[in-house]
């Protein structure tokens, strides 16, 4: 399987993982909210770090529990460095039994991870699932054509470089052949699936088999399984 062929599985796996992450984060936050109480903290420090060419901020917040114990915790604040000043009041939430697990009382800080995962996860999973299903459906169609269709031999007309399509900075190739339709007797052209390398050196002085549907000649498959790296 080619690297491009793995993309569909990457989409599906990434989407599933994002959904799982969203559910885990949601359950964790929901459990935290059930036992958390409100409090007021003070921004003690803002730490800046470089990550992926971006400045990421970490807030250090200090507060006192209901029984007067001083607690300090840190929380990542994304790129919101300019909007926070040392000494600012910070609404916080914390479980009384575990005050060191306090969090800033901010909607996105509490629920942002589960929202993002819940939005992008289904999209990636749907794209990957449709892509995988389409590939399997195509393989079944090709298998039926090879088993039940009419086989004809066609001659190479040309190899097209399809510049109207691009993936990973590359344009695919497509084989164009010509043969005689067994039903009408007319000469017609046939187009191959896209190839990601130039197959011209392997098509010299060879005929190219094409399988045509017996009931519907518009359905056909050009068999290029003899090419290097082609699916058999």
Short mmCIF file of N, CA, C and O in Angstrom, two decimals, residues 3-141:
data_model
loop_
_atom_site.label_atom_id
_atom_site.label_comp_id
_atom_site.label_asym_id
_atom_site.label_seq_id
_atom_site.Cartn_x
_atom_site.Cartn_y
_atom_site.Cartn_z
N UNK A 3 1.87 5.39 0.36
CA UNK A 3 1.68 6.38 1.42
C UNK A 3 0.33 7.07 1.24
O UNK A 3 -0.39 7.31 2.21
N UNK A 4 -0.03 7.39 -0.01
CA UNK A 4 -1.33 8.02 -0.26
C UNK A 4 -2.48 7.11 0.12
O UNK A 4 -3.52 7.56 0.56
N UNK A 5 -2.28 5.80 -0.07
CA UNK A 5 -3.32 4.86 0.31
C UNK A 5 -3.54 4.80 1.81
O UNK A 5 -4.62 4.41 2.27
N UNK A 6 -2.52 5.20 2.58
CA UNK A 6 -2.65 5.19 4.04
C UNK A 6 -3.38 6.42 4.57
O UNK A 6 -3.81 6.42 5.72
N UNK A 7 -3.51 7.45 3.75
CA UNK A 7 -4.16 8.68 4.21
C UNK A 7 -5.56 8.42 4.73
O UNK A 7 -5.97 8.97 5.74
N UNK A 8 -6.33 7.57 4.03
CA UNK A 8 -7.72 7.34 4.43
C UNK A 8 -7.79 6.70 5.81
O UNK A 8 -8.68 7.02 6.60
N UNK A 9 -6.83 5.81 6.11
CA UNK A 9 -6.81 5.20 7.43
C UNK A 9 -6.35 6.19 8.49
O UNK A 9 -6.83 6.17 9.63
N UNK A 10 -5.42 7.09 8.10
CA UNK A 10 -5.00 8.14 9.03
C UNK A 10 -6.19 9.02 9.40
O UNK A 10 -6.39 9.34 10.58
N UNK A 11 -6.99 9.42 8.40
CA UNK A 11 -8.15 10.26 8.68
C UNK A 11 -9.09 9.56 9.65
O UNK A 11 -9.59 10.17 10.61
N UNK A 12 -9.38 8.29 9.39
CA UNK A 12 -10.33 7.56 10.22
C UNK A 12 -9.79 7.37 11.64
O UNK A 12 -10.51 7.59 12.62
N UNK A 13 -8.52 6.98 11.76
CA UNK A 13 -7.93 6.76 13.09
C UNK A 13 -7.84 8.07 13.86
O UNK A 13 -8.15 8.14 15.06
N UNK A 14 -7.41 9.14 13.17
CA UNK A 14 -7.31 10.44 13.84
C UNK A 14 -8.68 10.91 14.31
O UNK A 14 -8.84 11.43 15.41
N UNK A 15 -9.70 10.74 13.46
CA UNK A 15 -11.05 11.14 13.84
C UNK A 15 -11.56 10.37 15.04
O UNK A 15 -12.14 10.94 15.96
N UNK A 16 -11.33 9.05 15.03
CA UNK A 16 -11.76 8.22 16.17
C UNK A 16 -11.03 8.63 17.45
O UNK A 16 -11.65 8.75 18.52
N UNK A 17 -9.72 8.87 17.34
CA UNK A 17 -8.93 9.28 18.51
C UNK A 17 -9.41 10.62 19.04
O UNK A 17 -9.46 10.84 20.27
N UNK A 18 -9.76 11.55 18.14
CA UNK A 18 -10.25 12.86 18.57
C UNK A 18 -11.58 12.74 19.31
O UNK A 18 -11.82 13.44 20.30
N UNK A 19 -12.45 11.84 18.83
CA UNK A 19 -13.73 11.63 19.51
C UNK A 19 -13.51 11.04 20.90
O UNK A 19 -14.12 11.47 21.88
N UNK A 20 -12.61 10.05 20.98
CA UNK A 20 -12.30 9.45 22.29
C UNK A 20 -11.74 10.51 23.23
O UNK A 20 -12.12 10.58 24.41
N UNK A 21 -10.82 11.34 22.72
CA UNK A 21 -10.24 12.40 23.54
C UNK A 21 -11.32 13.36 24.03
O UNK A 21 -11.32 13.78 25.20
N UNK A 22 -12.27 13.71 23.13
CA UNK A 22 -13.33 14.64 23.50
C UNK A 22 -14.19 14.05 24.62
O UNK A 22 -14.56 14.75 25.57
N UNK A 23 -14.52 12.76 24.51
CA UNK A 23 -15.34 12.11 25.53
C UNK A 23 -14.59 12.06 26.87
O UNK A 23 -15.16 12.36 27.93
N UNK A 24 -13.31 11.69 26.82
CA UNK A 24 -12.51 11.60 28.06
C UNK A 24 -12.42 12.97 28.72
O UNK A 24 -12.60 13.11 29.94
N UNK A 25 -12.13 14.02 27.94
CA UNK A 25 -12.02 15.37 28.50
C UNK A 25 -13.36 15.85 29.06
O UNK A 25 -13.40 16.50 30.11
N UNK A 26 -14.44 15.54 28.34
CA UNK A 26 -15.76 15.95 28.82
C UNK A 26 -16.08 15.28 30.16
O UNK A 26 -16.54 15.94 31.10
N UNK A 27 -15.86 13.97 30.24
CA UNK A 27 -16.16 13.25 31.48
C UNK A 27 -15.29 13.74 32.62
O UNK A 27 -15.75 13.88 33.77
N UNK A 28 -14.01 14.04 32.32
CA UNK A 28 -13.11 14.54 33.35
C UNK A 28 -13.58 15.89 33.87
O UNK A 28 -13.63 16.12 35.09
N UNK A 29 -13.95 16.79 32.96
CA UNK A 29 -14.40 18.12 33.38
C UNK A 29 -15.74 18.04 34.10
O UNK A 29 -15.96 18.74 35.10
N UNK A 30 -16.65 17.20 33.61
CA UNK A 30 -17.95 17.05 34.25
C UNK A 30 -17.79 16.51 35.67
O UNK A 30 -18.47 16.98 36.60
N UNK A 31 -16.90 15.55 35.84
CA UNK A 31 -16.63 15.02 37.18
C UNK A 31 -16.02 16.08 38.09
O UNK A 31 -16.38 16.19 39.26
N UNK A 32 -15.12 16.88 37.52
CA UNK A 32 -14.50 17.97 38.29
C UNK A 32 -15.54 18.99 38.73
O UNK A 32 -15.55 19.45 39.88
N UNK A 33 -16.47 19.35 37.82
CA UNK A 33 -17.46 20.37 38.13
C UNK A 33 -18.43 19.94 39.22
O UNK A 33 -18.95 20.78 39.95
N UNK A 34 -18.67 18.64 39.34
CA UNK A 34 -19.63 18.15 40.34
C UNK A 34 -19.16 18.45 41.76
O UNK A 34 -19.99 18.71 42.65
N UNK A 35 -17.86 18.41 41.99
CA UNK A 35 -17.37 18.61 43.35
C UNK A 35 -16.62 19.93 43.55
O UNK A 35 -16.20 20.24 44.66
N UNK A 36 -16.48 20.72 42.48
CA UNK A 36 -15.70 21.96 42.58
C UNK A 36 -16.51 23.07 43.24
O UNK A 36 -17.74 23.13 43.13
N UNK A 37 -15.81 23.94 43.95
CA UNK A 37 -16.41 25.13 44.53
C UNK A 37 -15.69 26.34 43.95
O UNK A 37 -14.56 26.26 43.47
N UNK A 38 -16.37 27.47 43.97
CA UNK A 38 -15.80 28.69 43.39
C UNK A 38 -14.85 29.35 44.38
O UNK A 38 -14.98 29.22 45.60
N UNK A 39 -13.91 30.08 43.83
CA UNK A 39 -12.97 30.84 44.64
C UNK A 39 -12.40 31.99 43.83
O UNK A 39 -12.71 32.16 42.65
N UNK A 40 -11.56 32.76 44.48
CA UNK A 40 -10.94 33.89 43.82
C UNK A 40 -9.43 33.77 43.99
O UNK A 40 -8.93 33.61 45.10
N UNK A 41 -8.72 33.84 42.88
CA UNK A 41 -7.28 33.76 42.92
C UNK A 41 -6.65 35.02 42.36
O UNK A 41 -7.33 35.93 41.88
N UNK A 42 -5.33 35.07 42.43
CA UNK A 42 -4.57 36.20 41.92
C UNK A 42 -3.49 35.68 40.98
O UNK A 42 -2.81 34.69 41.29
N UNK A 43 -3.34 36.33 39.83
CA UNK A 43 -2.31 35.95 38.87
C UNK A 43 -0.94 36.36 39.42
O UNK A 43 -0.64 37.55 39.55
N UNK A 44 -0.12 35.37 39.74
CA UNK A 44 1.18 35.61 40.33
C UNK A 44 2.28 35.79 39.29
O UNK A 44 3.22 36.56 39.49
N UNK A 45 2.16 35.07 38.17
CA UNK A 45 3.24 35.12 37.18
C UNK A 45 2.69 34.65 35.83
O UNK A 45 1.70 33.91 35.76
N UNK A 46 3.33 35.12 34.77
CA UNK A 46 3.01 34.67 33.42
C UNK A 46 4.29 34.16 32.78
O UNK A 46 5.23 34.93 32.57
N UNK A 47 4.35 32.87 32.52
CA UNK A 47 5.53 32.26 31.90
C UNK A 47 5.29 32.10 30.41
O UNK A 47 4.22 31.65 29.99
N UNK A 48 6.29 32.47 29.64
CA UNK A 48 6.20 32.35 28.20
C UNK A 48 7.16 31.30 27.69
O UNK A 48 8.31 31.24 28.13
N UNK A 49 6.66 30.45 26.78
CA UNK A 49 7.50 29.42 26.16
C UNK A 49 7.24 29.40 24.67
O UNK A 49 6.15 29.69 24.21
N UNK A 50 8.27 29.02 23.92
CA UNK A 50 8.14 28.90 22.46
C UNK A 50 7.81 27.47 22.10
O UNK A 50 8.51 26.54 22.46
N UNK A 51 6.69 27.30 21.40
CA UNK A 51 6.27 25.99 20.93
C UNK A 51 5.78 26.13 19.49
O UNK A 51 4.85 26.90 19.22
N UNK A 52 6.41 25.38 18.58
CA UNK A 52 6.01 25.40 17.16
C UNK A 52 5.96 26.83 16.63
O UNK A 52 5.00 27.24 15.98
N UNK A 53 7.01 27.59 16.95
CA UNK A 53 7.15 28.97 16.47
C UNK A 53 6.06 29.89 16.99
O UNK A 53 5.81 30.98 16.43
N UNK A 54 5.39 29.52 18.06
CA UNK A 54 4.40 30.37 18.71
C UNK A 54 4.78 30.56 20.17
O UNK A 54 5.40 29.70 20.79
N UNK A 55 4.38 31.70 20.72
CA UNK A 55 4.61 31.96 22.14
C UNK A 55 3.40 31.45 22.91
O UNK A 55 2.28 31.93 22.72
N UNK A 56 3.63 30.47 23.76
CA UNK A 56 2.57 29.88 24.58
C UNK A 56 2.73 30.36 26.01
O UNK A 56 3.84 30.36 26.55
N UNK A 57 1.64 30.79 26.61
CA UNK A 57 1.68 31.35 27.96
C UNK A 57 1.17 30.34 28.99
O UNK A 57 0.28 29.54 28.71
N UNK A 58 1.73 30.43 30.15
CA UNK A 58 1.29 29.61 31.28
C UNK A 58 1.05 30.55 32.45
O UNK A 58 1.95 31.31 32.84
N UNK A 59 -0.15 30.52 32.98
CA UNK A 59 -0.49 31.38 34.11
C UNK A 59 -0.20 30.65 35.42
O UNK A 59 -0.56 29.49 35.59
N UNK A 60 0.41 31.35 36.34
CA UNK A 60 0.63 30.84 37.69
C UNK A 60 -0.31 31.60 38.61
O UNK A 60 -0.23 32.83 38.73
N UNK A 61 -1.24 30.89 39.23
CA UNK A 61 -2.30 31.51 40.03
C UNK A 61 -2.17 31.06 41.49
O UNK A 61 -1.91 29.88 41.77
N UNK A 62 -2.35 32.01 42.40
CA UNK A 62 -2.32 31.71 43.84
C UNK A 62 -3.67 32.06 44.44
O UNK A 62 -4.28 33.08 44.09
N UNK A 63 -4.15 31.20 45.33
CA UNK A 63 -5.41 31.47 46.03
C UNK A 63 -5.36 30.83 47.40
O UNK A 63 -4.45 30.07 47.73
N UNK A 64 -6.36 31.14 48.20
CA UNK A 64 -6.50 30.53 49.52
C UNK A 64 -7.80 29.74 49.58
O UNK A 64 -8.84 30.19 49.09
N UNK A 65 -7.71 28.58 50.20
CA UNK A 65 -8.89 27.74 50.36
C UNK A 65 -9.78 28.32 51.44
O UNK A 65 -9.43 29.29 52.12
N UNK A 66 -10.95 27.71 51.63
CA UNK A 66 -11.90 28.20 52.63
C UNK A 66 -11.31 28.14 54.04
O UNK A 66 -11.70 28.93 54.91
N UNK A 67 -10.38 27.20 54.26
CA UNK A 67 -9.76 27.13 55.59
C UNK A 67 -8.45 27.90 55.68
O UNK A 67 -7.69 27.76 56.63
N UNK A 68 -8.16 28.72 54.66
CA UNK A 68 -7.03 29.62 54.73
C UNK A 68 -5.71 29.10 54.20
O UNK A 68 -4.69 29.80 54.28
N UNK A 69 -5.67 27.90 53.64
CA UNK A 69 -4.41 27.36 53.13
C UNK A 69 -4.03 28.03 51.80
O UNK A 69 -4.87 28.14 50.92
N UNK A 70 -2.75 28.46 51.65
CA UNK A 70 -2.33 29.04 50.37
C UNK A 70 -2.02 27.93 49.36
O UNK A 70 -1.33 26.96 49.66
N UNK A 71 -2.56 28.07 48.16
CA UNK A 71 -2.37 27.08 47.09
C UNK A 71 -1.92 27.83 45.83
O UNK A 71 -2.42 28.91 45.51
N UNK A 72 -0.97 27.24 45.14
CA UNK A 72 -0.51 27.79 43.87
C UNK A 72 -0.62 26.72 42.80
O UNK A 72 -0.24 25.57 43.01
N UNK A 73 -1.14 27.09 41.65
CA UNK A 73 -1.22 26.15 40.54
C UNK A 73 -0.96 26.90 39.24
O UNK A 73 -1.03 28.14 39.17
N UNK A 74 -0.62 26.14 38.22
CA UNK A 74 -0.35 26.75 36.91
C UNK A 74 -1.30 26.13 35.88
O UNK A 74 -1.70 24.97 36.00
N UNK A 75 -1.64 26.91 34.88
CA UNK A 75 -2.52 26.45 33.83
C UNK A 75 -2.12 27.08 32.52
O UNK A 75 -1.75 28.26 32.48
N UNK A 76 -2.13 26.30 31.44
CA UNK A 76 -1.76 26.83 30.13
C UNK A 76 -2.87 27.72 29.63
O UNK A 76 -4.04 27.37 29.67
N UNK A 77 -2.48 28.89 29.13
CA UNK A 77 -3.46 29.87 28.68
C UNK A 77 -3.36 30.12 27.19
O UNK A 77 -3.76 31.16 26.69
N UNK A 78 -2.77 29.20 26.44
CA UNK A 78 -2.65 29.37 24.99
C UNK A 78 -1.76 30.54 24.64
O UNK A 78 -0.68 30.70 25.19
N UNK A 79 -2.23 31.37 23.75
CA UNK A 79 -1.44 32.52 23.29
C UNK A 79 -1.92 33.82 23.91
O UNK A 79 -1.55 34.90 23.46
N UNK A 80 -2.74 33.73 24.96
CA UNK A 80 -3.30 34.94 25.56
C UNK A 80 -2.33 35.55 26.56
O UNK A 80 -2.56 35.57 27.76
N UNK A 81 -1.22 36.04 26.08
CA UNK A 81 -0.21 36.62 26.96
C UNK A 81 -0.50 38.09 27.25
O UNK A 81 -0.37 38.55 28.38
N UNK A 82 -0.89 38.81 26.21
CA UNK A 82 -1.04 40.26 26.36
C UNK A 82 -2.24 40.63 27.22
O UNK A 82 -2.25 41.70 27.83
N UNK A 83 -3.25 39.78 27.30
CA UNK A 83 -4.46 40.15 28.02
C UNK A 83 -4.40 39.90 29.51
O UNK A 83 -5.38 40.15 30.21
N UNK A 84 -3.31 39.40 30.04
CA UNK A 84 -3.21 39.10 31.46
C UNK A 84 -2.09 39.90 32.09
O UNK A 84 -1.00 40.02 31.53
N UNK A 85 -2.36 40.46 33.29
CA UNK A 85 -1.34 41.22 34.01
C UNK A 85 -1.18 40.63 35.40
O UNK A 85 -2.17 40.23 36.03
N UNK A 86 0.05 40.61 35.86
CA UNK A 86 0.32 40.09 37.20
C UNK A 86 -0.45 40.93 38.21
O UNK A 86 -0.44 42.17 38.15
N UNK A 87 -1.13 40.24 39.12
CA UNK A 87 -1.96 40.92 40.12
C UNK A 87 -3.42 40.92 39.79
O UNK A 87 -4.25 41.28 40.63
N UNK A 88 -3.78 40.54 38.54
CA UNK A 88 -5.19 40.47 38.16
C UNK A 88 -5.92 39.41 38.98
O UNK A 88 -5.36 38.35 39.31
N UNK A 89 -7.18 39.68 39.29
CA UNK A 89 -8.02 38.69 39.97
C UNK A 89 -8.42 37.61 38.98
O UNK A 89 -8.69 37.89 37.80
N UNK A 90 -8.43 36.37 39.44
CA UNK A 90 -8.76 35.22 38.60
C UNK A 90 -9.85 34.39 39.27
O UNK A 90 -9.63 33.85 40.37
N UNK A 91 -11.02 34.26 38.64
CA UNK A 91 -12.01 33.33 39.19
C UNK A 91 -11.52 31.89 38.99
O UNK A 91 -11.05 31.54 37.91
N UNK A 92 -11.62 31.11 40.02
CA UNK A 92 -11.11 29.73 39.95
C UNK A 92 -12.14 28.76 40.49
O UNK A 92 -13.10 29.14 41.18
N UNK A 93 -11.94 27.51 40.18
CA UNK A 93 -12.73 26.40 40.70
C UNK A 93 -11.77 25.37 41.26
O UNK A 93 -10.72 25.12 40.67
N UNK A 94 -12.14 24.75 42.40
CA UNK A 94 -11.27 23.72 42.95
C UNK A 94 -12.09 22.75 43.79
O UNK A 94 -13.08 23.14 44.43
N UNK A 95 -11.70 21.48 43.81
CA UNK A 95 -12.36 20.52 44.70
C UNK A 95 -11.80 20.70 46.11
O UNK A 95 -10.58 20.68 46.30
N UNK A 96 -12.64 20.89 47.12
CA UNK A 96 -12.14 21.14 48.47
C UNK A 96 -11.20 20.05 48.99
O UNK A 96 -10.26 20.36 49.74
N UNK A 97 -11.42 18.81 48.57
CA UNK A 97 -10.56 17.73 49.06
C UNK A 97 -9.21 17.72 48.35
O UNK A 97 -8.24 17.16 48.86
N UNK A 98 -9.12 18.35 47.17
CA UNK A 98 -7.87 18.36 46.40
C UNK A 98 -7.67 19.74 45.79
O UNK A 98 -7.77 19.92 44.57
N UNK A 99 -7.39 20.73 46.59
CA UNK A 99 -7.29 22.10 46.08
C UNK A 99 -6.15 22.31 45.08
O UNK A 99 -6.20 23.24 44.27
N UNK A 100 -5.14 21.45 45.11
CA UNK A 100 -4.03 21.59 44.16
C UNK A 100 -4.47 21.31 42.73
O UNK A 100 -3.74 21.64 41.78
N UNK A 101 -5.66 20.71 42.55
CA UNK A 101 -6.17 20.43 41.21
C UNK A 101 -7.06 21.56 40.68
O UNK A 101 -7.87 21.36 39.79
N UNK A 102 -6.88 22.75 41.23
CA UNK A 102 -7.70 23.90 40.85
C UNK A 102 -7.54 24.23 39.36
O UNK A 102 -6.51 23.95 38.75
N UNK A 103 -8.57 24.85 38.81
CA UNK A 103 -8.56 25.30 37.42
C UNK A 103 -9.15 26.71 37.35
O UNK A 103 -9.97 27.10 38.18
N UNK A 104 -8.72 27.45 36.33
CA UNK A 104 -9.29 28.78 36.10
C UNK A 104 -10.73 28.61 35.63
O UNK A 104 -11.03 27.76 34.79
N UNK A 105 -11.62 29.41 36.18
CA UNK A 105 -13.04 29.33 35.83
C UNK A 105 -13.27 30.10 34.53
O UNK A 105 -13.73 31.25 34.51
N UNK A 106 -12.93 29.44 33.43
CA UNK A 106 -13.08 30.01 32.10
C UNK A 106 -13.71 28.94 31.21
O UNK A 106 -13.24 27.79 31.20
N UNK A 107 -14.75 29.30 30.46
CA UNK A 107 -15.49 28.30 29.70
C UNK A 107 -14.60 27.53 28.74
O UNK A 107 -14.62 26.30 28.71
N UNK A 108 -13.78 28.26 27.97
CA UNK A 108 -12.97 27.56 26.97
C UNK A 108 -11.88 26.75 27.64
O UNK A 108 -11.53 25.66 27.17
N UNK A 109 -11.31 27.26 28.74
CA UNK A 109 -10.27 26.50 29.44
C UNK A 109 -10.83 25.20 29.99
O UNK A 109 -10.14 24.17 30.03
N UNK A 110 -12.10 25.21 30.39
CA UNK A 110 -12.71 24.02 30.96
C UNK A 110 -13.23 23.05 29.88
O UNK A 110 -13.05 21.84 30.00
N UNK A 111 -13.86 23.60 28.85
CA UNK A 111 -14.56 22.75 27.88
C UNK A 111 -13.96 22.80 26.48
O UNK A 111 -14.42 22.06 25.60
N UNK A 112 -12.95 23.63 26.25
CA UNK A 112 -12.43 23.81 24.90
C UNK A 112 -11.92 22.54 24.25
O UNK A 112 -12.18 22.27 23.08
N UNK A 113 -11.17 21.73 25.02
CA UNK A 113 -10.61 20.50 24.45
C UNK A 113 -11.68 19.54 23.98
O UNK A 113 -11.58 18.97 22.88
N UNK A 114 -12.72 19.36 24.79
CA UNK A 114 -13.79 18.43 24.40
C UNK A 114 -14.60 18.99 23.23
O UNK A 114 -15.06 18.23 22.37
N UNK A 115 -14.77 20.32 23.17
CA UNK A 115 -15.52 20.92 22.06
C UNK A 115 -14.75 20.74 20.75
O UNK A 115 -15.32 20.33 19.72
N UNK A 116 -13.45 21.06 20.77
CA UNK A 116 -12.64 20.93 19.55
C UNK A 116 -12.61 19.48 19.07
O UNK A 116 -12.81 19.19 17.89
N UNK A 117 -12.33 18.56 20.00
CA UNK A 117 -12.31 17.15 19.62
C UNK A 117 -13.65 16.66 19.11
O UNK A 117 -13.73 15.88 18.16
N UNK A 118 -14.74 17.16 19.74
CA UNK A 118 -16.08 16.75 19.30
C UNK A 118 -16.47 17.31 17.96
O UNK A 118 -17.33 16.74 17.28
N UNK A 119 -15.83 18.41 17.55
CA UNK A 119 -16.15 19.00 16.25
C UNK A 119 -15.33 18.37 15.12
O UNK A 119 -15.87 18.01 14.08
N UNK A 120 -14.01 18.26 15.34
CA UNK A 120 -13.16 17.78 14.24
C UNK A 120 -13.15 16.25 14.15
O UNK A 120 -12.94 15.70 13.07
N UNK A 121 -13.39 15.57 15.27
CA UNK A 121 -13.34 14.11 15.25
C UNK A 121 -14.33 13.48 14.29
O UNK A 121 -13.94 12.69 13.42
N UNK A 122 -15.63 13.81 14.38
CA UNK A 122 -16.59 13.21 13.44
C UNK A 122 -16.30 13.56 11.98
O UNK A 122 -16.54 12.74 11.10
N UNK A 123 -15.78 14.77 11.74
CA UNK A 123 -15.48 15.17 10.36
C UNK A 123 -14.39 14.27 9.78
O UNK A 123 -14.53 13.72 8.67
N UNK A 124 -13.29 14.11 10.51
CA UNK A 124 -12.19 13.27 10.03
C UNK A 124 -12.63 11.81 9.92
O UNK A 124 -12.27 11.11 8.97
N UNK A 125 -13.41 11.34 10.91
CA UNK A 125 -13.87 9.95 10.87
C UNK A 125 -14.79 9.72 9.68
O UNK A 125 -14.70 8.69 9.00
N UNK A 126 -15.66 10.69 9.38
CA UNK A 126 -16.58 10.56 8.24
C UNK A 126 -15.81 10.54 6.92
O UNK A 126 -16.07 9.70 6.05
N UNK A 127 -14.84 11.47 6.79
CA UNK A 127 -14.05 11.51 5.55
C UNK A 127 -13.29 10.20 5.36
O UNK A 127 -13.30 9.60 4.28
N UNK A 128 -12.62 9.75 6.42
CA UNK A 128 -11.88 8.49 6.33
C UNK A 128 -12.78 7.31 6.05
O UNK A 128 -12.44 6.44 5.24
N UNK A 129 -13.94 7.27 6.71
CA UNK A 129 -14.86 6.16 6.50
C UNK A 129 -15.40 6.11 5.08
O UNK A 129 -15.48 5.04 4.46
N UNK A 130 -15.78 7.28 4.54
CA UNK A 130 -16.27 7.33 3.16
C UNK A 130 -15.17 6.93 2.19
O UNK A 130 -15.40 6.19 1.22
N UNK A 131 -13.95 7.40 2.44
CA UNK A 131 -12.81 7.08 1.58
C UNK A 131 -12.54 5.58 1.57
O UNK A 131 -12.34 4.97 0.52
N UNK A 132 -12.54 4.97 2.77
CA UNK A 132 -12.30 3.53 2.87
C UNK A 132 -13.42 2.75 2.19
O UNK A 132 -13.17 1.78 1.44
N UNK A 133 -14.68 3.15 2.44
CA UNK A 133 -15.82 2.46 1.83
C UNK A 133 -15.79 2.57 0.31
O UNK A 133 -16.09 1.60 -0.40
N UNK A 134 -15.41 3.75 -0.20
CA UNK A 134 -15.33 3.92 -1.65
C UNK A 134 -14.26 3.02 -2.26
O UNK A 134 -14.45 2.45 -3.33
N UNK A 135 -13.12 2.88 -1.57
CA UNK A 135 -12.07 2.01 -2.06
C UNK A 135 -12.50 0.55 -2.10
O UNK A 135 -12.21 -0.16 -3.08
N UNK A 136 -13.19 0.11 -1.07
CA UNK A 136 -13.67 -1.27 -1.03
C UNK A 136 -14.73 -1.51 -2.11
O UNK A 136 -14.73 -2.58 -2.76
N UNK A 137 -15.61 -0.54 -2.29
CA UNK A 137 -16.64 -0.67 -3.33
C UNK A 137 -16.00 -0.75 -4.70
O UNK A 137 -16.42 -1.56 -5.56
N UNK A 138 -14.96 0.04 -4.92
CA UNK A 138 -14.27 0.01 -6.22
C UNK A 138 -13.59 -1.34 -6.44
O UNK A 138 -13.64 -1.90 -7.54
N UNK A 139 -12.95 -1.87 -5.39
CA UNK A 139 -12.29 -3.18 -5.54
C UNK A 139 -13.30 -4.27 -5.85
O UNK A 139 -13.01 -5.18 -6.66
N UNK A 140 -14.47 -4.22 -5.24
CA UNK A 140 -15.51 -5.21 -5.55
C UNK A 140 -15.99 -5.07 -7.00
O UNK A 140 -16.21 -6.07 -7.69
N UNK A 141 -16.15 -3.83 -7.45
CA UNK A 141 -16.60 -3.60 -8.83
C UNK A 141 -15.57 -4.13 -9.82
O UNK A 141 -15.92 -4.78 -10.82
#
